[in-house]
Amino acid sequence: MAERPYIVGNWKMNGTRAMLSEARAIDRAAQRYMKVEVAVAPPYTLIHAVHKEAEQIGVGAQDCHAGPEGAHTGDINAPMVADAGAKFVILGHSERRQDHAETNDCINAKIESAIDAGLRVILCCGETLETRDAGKAEEFVLGQLKAALPKFEDPAERLTVAYEPIWAIGTGRTATADDIAAMHGAIRQLLVDTYGEEASAMVRILYGGSVKPENAREILATPEVGGALVGGASLSAESFLGIVVGASESDES
Ligand code: PGA
């Protein structure tokens, strides 16, 4: 990996205040691996508390509403998560697309509102097994990105892309290194076509889907993999830090 690897924990709908001890342990250990950028996205209810504990790690949200404040019961918008201490937001995760029928247009609107609120964005994409078996994975993923990518000139500081094949999320299956390299290469080309060579060069492309300490090193050494978006294995400091260590070592190779 040429750039500083980015390892992000997505806690999904997990965690009460009892999890703050894990956040503290992750934060303390991250201070020993400064070559790796480490972050967690806890549920909304813990953003402020994790932000107050964190000295080293970044804290983010897992979603935000696209609109300004108003009558939307149960929703939380980008300025609100920024106010709670979030520095980034994960958008377009396949579980949001599935559970909440989020479309690429809706995700694009969320990205614009997040950027306006000063947040960095991790934009997720990924295909189902059916789409992959039909030989349409690349076309599908690039289609998702083309429709959702924001139209700004300098994406480097603000945008990260996460490729997460849906069939690899929470299943214990991971894509092969060849599959990951091919998809990340195609995404890189799209970023170059969209933003130009120089501006897109600093946009990291994360891989997500059953990343664990045991497979992290190989995945992170794959061409064009700039880090990992980690679900299940981010819920304990021990397994999450195993991935951070893998990132620090694959960076040396
Ligand atoms: P997983 O989830 O690591 O549990 O497969 C990854 C994700 O959905 O971000």
Short mmCIF file of C-alpha atoms and ligand atoms in Angstrom, two decimals:
data_model
loop_
_atom_site.label_atom_id
_atom_site.label_comp_id
_atom_site.label_asym_id
_atom_site.label_seq_id
_atom_site.Cartn_x
_atom_site.Cartn_y
_atom_site.Cartn_z
CA MET A 1 0.00 0.00 0.00
CA ALA A 2 1.50 3.33 -1.02
CA GLU A 3 -0.71 5.62 1.05
CA ARG A 4 -1.37 5.51 4.80
CA PRO A 5 -3.69 2.53 5.33
CA TYR A 6 -7.13 3.38 6.70
CA ILE A 7 -8.80 0.84 8.99
CA VAL A 8 -12.38 1.67 9.91
CA GLY A 9 -14.58 -0.26 12.33
CA ASN A 10 -18.30 -0.24 11.54
CA TRP A 11 -20.07 -1.22 14.75
CA LYS A 12 -23.47 -1.34 12.99
CA MET A 13 -26.38 -1.73 15.49
CA ASN A 14 -24.09 -2.90 18.28
CA GLY A 15 -22.85 -1.25 21.41
CA THR A 16 -24.03 0.36 24.61
CA ARG A 17 -21.87 2.42 26.96
CA ALA A 18 -20.27 -0.85 28.07
CA MET A 19 -18.45 -0.79 24.70
CA LEU A 20 -16.60 2.40 25.62
CA SER A 21 -13.87 0.29 27.21
CA GLU A 22 -13.24 -1.30 23.78
CA ALA A 23 -13.07 2.15 22.20
CA ARG A 24 -10.55 3.24 24.84
CA ALA A 25 -8.43 0.14 24.24
CA ILE A 26 -8.51 0.70 20.47
CA ASP A 27 -7.57 4.33 20.92
CA ARG A 28 -4.65 3.59 23.24
CA ALA A 29 -3.26 0.89 20.95
CA ALA A 30 -3.70 3.02 17.83
CA GLN A 31 -1.18 5.43 19.31
CA ARG A 32 1.45 2.73 18.76
CA TYR A 33 0.60 2.36 15.06
CA MET A 34 0.73 5.91 13.83
CA LYS A 35 1.39 4.78 10.25
CA VAL A 36 -2.15 3.41 10.19
CA GLU A 37 -5.18 5.69 10.27
CA VAL A 38 -7.69 4.06 12.61
CA ALA A 39 -11.35 5.01 13.03
CA VAL A 40 -14.61 3.64 14.36
CA ALA A 41 -18.22 4.35 13.46
CA PRO A 42 -20.30 3.52 16.54
CA PRO A 43 -24.09 3.85 16.62
CA TYR A 44 -25.38 7.45 16.90
CA THR A 45 -25.95 6.99 20.62
CA LEU A 46 -22.23 6.53 21.28
CA ILE A 47 -20.66 9.04 18.88
CA HIS A 48 -20.24 11.79 21.46
CA ALA A 49 -18.97 9.48 24.19
CA VAL A 50 -16.42 7.79 21.90
CA HIS A 51 -15.36 11.20 20.57
CA LYS A 52 -14.68 12.35 24.13
CA GLU A 53 -12.57 9.26 24.86
CA ALA A 54 -10.63 9.29 21.59
CA GLU A 55 -7.24 10.94 21.40
CA GLN A 56 -5.95 9.17 18.32
CA ILE A 57 -8.74 7.44 16.44
CA GLY A 58 -11.29 9.10 14.16
CA VAL A 59 -14.97 8.84 15.04
CA GLY A 60 -17.73 8.71 12.48
CA ALA A 61 -21.40 7.96 11.87
CA GLN A 62 -22.92 5.09 9.91
CA ASP A 63 -25.47 7.22 8.06
CA CYS A 64 -27.12 10.63 8.06
CA HIS A 65 -30.27 12.23 6.70
CA ALA A 66 -29.76 14.43 3.63
CA GLY A 67 -32.02 17.29 4.63
CA PRO A 68 -31.88 20.32 6.89
CA GLU A 69 -33.35 20.16 10.39
CA GLY A 70 -37.09 19.75 10.50
CA ALA A 71 -40.01 17.39 10.98
CA HIS A 72 -38.41 13.98 10.38
CA THR A 73 -39.09 11.87 13.44
CA GLY A 74 -36.23 9.58 14.30
CA ASP A 75 -33.80 11.00 11.73
CA ILE A 76 -30.43 12.61 12.33
CA ASN A 77 -28.76 14.86 9.78
CA ALA A 78 -25.14 15.62 8.88
CA PRO A 79 -24.73 18.81 10.98
CA MET A 80 -26.07 16.89 13.99
CA VAL A 81 -23.54 14.06 13.68
CA ALA A 82 -20.76 16.61 13.12
CA ASP A 83 -21.90 18.44 16.28
CA ALA A 84 -21.72 15.14 18.22
CA GLY A 85 -18.05 14.83 17.25
CA ALA A 86 -18.17 12.75 14.06
CA LYS A 87 -15.53 13.59 11.47
CA PHE A 88 -16.81 11.23 8.78
CA VAL A 89 -19.90 9.31 7.76
CA ILE A 90 -20.34 5.95 6.06
CA LEU A 91 -22.91 6.28 3.26
CA GLY A 92 -24.52 3.78 0.90
CA HIS A 93 -23.77 0.68 2.97
CA SER A 94 -25.56 -2.33 1.47
CA GLU A 95 -27.54 -2.80 4.69
CA ARG A 96 -28.90 0.75 4.32
CA ARG A 97 -29.66 0.13 0.64
CA GLN A 98 -31.48 -3.13 1.53
CA ASP A 99 -33.19 -2.28 4.83
CA HIS A 100 -34.14 1.31 3.95
CA ALA A 101 -34.48 1.12 0.15
CA GLU A 102 -31.76 3.75 -0.33
CA THR A 103 -31.20 4.61 -3.98
CA ASN A 104 -28.03 6.02 -5.59
CA ASP A 105 -29.76 9.42 -5.90
CA CYS A 106 -30.62 9.44 -2.21
CA ILE A 107 -27.03 8.46 -1.37
CA ASN A 108 -25.70 11.24 -3.60
CA ALA A 109 -27.88 13.75 -1.74
CA LYS A 110 -26.57 12.47 1.59
CA ILE A 111 -22.98 12.83 0.36
CA GLU A 112 -23.57 16.44 -0.67
CA SER A 113 -25.10 17.26 2.72
CA ALA A 114 -22.28 15.50 4.58
CA ILE A 115 -19.60 17.40 2.64
CA ASP A 116 -21.46 20.68 3.29
CA ALA A 117 -21.37 19.85 7.01
CA GLY A 118 -17.59 19.39 6.84
CA LEU A 119 -17.66 15.59 7.14
CA ARG A 120 -15.51 13.16 5.21
CA VAL A 121 -17.44 10.43 3.41
CA ILE A 122 -16.88 6.69 3.03
CA LEU A 123 -19.03 5.71 0.06
CA CYS A 124 -19.86 1.98 -0.06
CA CYS A 125 -20.57 -0.14 -3.11
CA GLY A 126 -20.85 -3.85 -3.78
CA GLU A 127 -22.71 -6.52 -5.70
CA THR A 128 -24.85 -9.52 -4.73
CA LEU A 129 -23.72 -13.07 -5.45
CA GLU A 130 -26.32 -13.32 -8.22
CA THR A 131 -24.85 -10.28 -9.96
CA ARG A 132 -21.32 -11.66 -9.61
CA ASP A 133 -22.34 -15.09 -10.93
CA ALA A 134 -24.00 -13.38 -13.90
CA GLY A 135 -20.63 -11.77 -14.73
CA LYS A 136 -21.99 -8.28 -14.07
CA ALA A 137 -20.23 -7.35 -10.84
CA GLU A 138 -17.97 -4.66 -12.30
CA GLU A 139 -20.69 -3.04 -14.40
CA PHE A 140 -23.02 -2.99 -11.37
CA VAL A 141 -20.48 -1.53 -8.92
CA LEU A 142 -19.26 1.12 -11.35
CA GLY A 143 -22.91 2.01 -12.03
CA GLN A 144 -23.53 2.52 -8.31
CA LEU A 145 -20.50 4.78 -8.04
CA LYS A 146 -21.16 6.79 -11.21
CA ALA A 147 -24.63 7.61 -9.91
CA ALA A 148 -23.54 8.51 -6.39
CA LEU A 149 -20.11 10.14 -6.68
CA PRO A 150 -20.17 13.81 -5.77
CA LYS A 151 -19.12 16.37 -8.37
CA PHE A 152 -16.39 18.19 -6.52
CA GLU A 153 -12.97 19.05 -7.82
CA ASP A 154 -10.76 17.95 -4.96
CA PRO A 155 -11.94 14.64 -3.52
CA ALA A 156 -8.64 13.76 -1.80
CA GLU A 157 -9.41 14.98 1.69
CA ARG A 158 -13.07 14.19 1.66
CA LEU A 159 -13.79 10.94 -0.13
CA THR A 160 -13.02 7.28 0.52
CA VAL A 161 -14.63 4.44 -1.42
CA ALA A 162 -15.35 1.06 0.19
CA TYR A 163 -15.90 -2.00 -1.99
CA GLU A 164 -17.91 -4.56 -0.06
CA PRO A 165 -19.29 -7.53 -2.00
CA ILE A 166 -22.61 -8.24 -0.27
CA TRP A 167 -22.02 -11.98 -0.27
CA ALA A 168 -18.85 -11.47 1.79
CA ILE A 169 -20.41 -9.32 4.53
CA GLY A 170 -20.80 -11.18 7.82
CA THR A 171 -20.60 -14.54 6.03
CA GLY A 172 -17.00 -15.53 6.68
CA ARG A 173 -16.40 -15.57 2.90
CA THR A 174 -13.98 -13.12 1.37
CA ALA A 175 -13.37 -12.35 -2.26
CA THR A 176 -10.14 -13.71 -3.73
CA ALA A 177 -7.16 -11.39 -3.98
CA ASP A 178 -7.54 -11.48 -7.78
CA ASP A 179 -11.21 -10.49 -7.60
CA ILE A 180 -10.42 -7.68 -5.18
CA ALA A 181 -7.51 -6.42 -7.30
CA ALA A 182 -9.66 -6.45 -10.46
CA MET A 183 -12.55 -4.57 -8.86
CA HIS A 184 -10.34 -2.04 -7.09
CA GLY A 185 -8.47 -1.44 -10.34
CA ALA A 186 -11.75 -0.73 -12.14
CA ILE A 187 -12.85 1.63 -9.34
CA ARG A 188 -9.49 3.42 -9.48
CA GLN A 189 -9.93 3.96 -13.23
CA LEU A 190 -13.40 5.39 -12.66
CA LEU A 191 -12.00 7.80 -10.04
CA VAL A 192 -9.29 8.89 -12.48
CA ASP A 193 -11.90 9.42 -15.22
CA THR A 194 -14.11 11.39 -12.82
CA TYR A 195 -11.61 13.54 -10.93
CA GLY A 196 -8.40 13.32 -12.95
CA GLU A 197 -5.18 11.46 -12.19
CA GLU A 198 -3.74 13.82 -9.59
CA ALA A 199 -6.92 14.61 -7.64
CA SER A 200 -8.02 11.00 -7.42
CA ALA A 201 -4.65 9.59 -6.45
CA MET A 202 -5.19 10.23 -2.75
CA VAL A 203 -8.67 8.69 -2.63
CA ARG A 204 -8.33 5.39 -0.80
CA ILE A 205 -10.35 2.35 -1.80
CA LEU A 206 -11.14 0.13 1.19
CA TYR A 207 -12.14 -3.50 1.04
CA GLY A 208 -14.88 -4.79 3.34
CA GLY A 209 -16.47 -8.19 3.93
CA SER A 210 -15.34 -10.64 6.63
CA VAL A 211 -11.96 -8.97 7.13
CA LYS A 212 -10.30 -10.58 10.16
CA PRO A 213 -6.84 -10.61 11.72
CA GLU A 214 -6.14 -13.88 9.89
CA ASN A 215 -6.79 -12.56 6.38
CA ALA A 216 -6.04 -8.85 6.83
CA ARG A 217 -2.41 -8.95 5.78
CA GLU A 218 -3.09 -10.66 2.46
CA ILE A 219 -6.08 -8.45 1.65
CA LEU A 220 -4.25 -5.27 2.58
CA ALA A 221 -1.25 -6.22 0.44
CA THR A 222 -3.50 -6.50 -2.63
CA PRO A 223 -2.96 -3.79 -5.27
CA GLU A 224 -5.22 -0.74 -4.87
CA VAL A 225 -6.45 -1.79 -1.42
CA GLY A 226 -5.99 1.28 0.77
CA GLY A 227 -7.46 -0.17 3.94
CA ALA A 228 -10.45 -2.07 5.30
CA LEU A 229 -14.00 -1.45 6.47
CA VAL A 230 -14.51 -3.96 9.26
CA GLY A 231 -17.83 -5.05 10.77
CA GLY A 232 -17.89 -8.04 13.13
CA ALA A 233 -14.16 -8.07 13.87
CA SER A 234 -14.25 -4.41 14.97
CA LEU A 235 -16.46 -5.18 17.97
CA SER A 236 -13.59 -6.33 20.13
CA ALA A 237 -10.40 -4.35 20.55
CA GLU A 238 -8.35 -7.52 20.32
CA SER A 239 -9.55 -8.63 16.88
CA PHE A 240 -9.74 -5.08 15.51
CA LEU A 241 -6.19 -4.37 16.61
CA GLY A 242 -5.07 -7.60 14.95
CA ILE A 243 -6.20 -6.01 11.68
CA VAL A 244 -4.45 -2.72 12.51
CA VAL A 245 -1.22 -4.66 13.12
CA GLY A 246 -1.72 -6.46 9.78
CA ALA A 247 -2.09 -3.07 8.10
CA SER A 248 1.08 -1.73 9.69
CA GLU A 249 3.01 -4.79 8.55
CA SER A 250 1.63 -4.96 5.01
CA ASP A 251 2.62 -1.30 4.71
CA GLU A 252 6.22 -2.32 5.35
CA SER A 253 6.19 -5.04 2.69
P1 PGA B 1 -18.17 -7.74 8.22
O1 PGA B 1 -18.93 -6.40 7.81
O2 PGA B 1 -16.72 -7.39 8.47
O3 PGA B 1 -18.87 -8.21 9.48
O4 PGA B 1 -18.31 -8.70 7.09
C1 PGA B 1 -18.31 -5.45 6.97
C2 PGA B 1 -19.25 -4.31 6.70
O5 PGA B 1 -20.44 -4.54 6.46
O6 PGA B 1 -18.83 -3.12 6.71
#
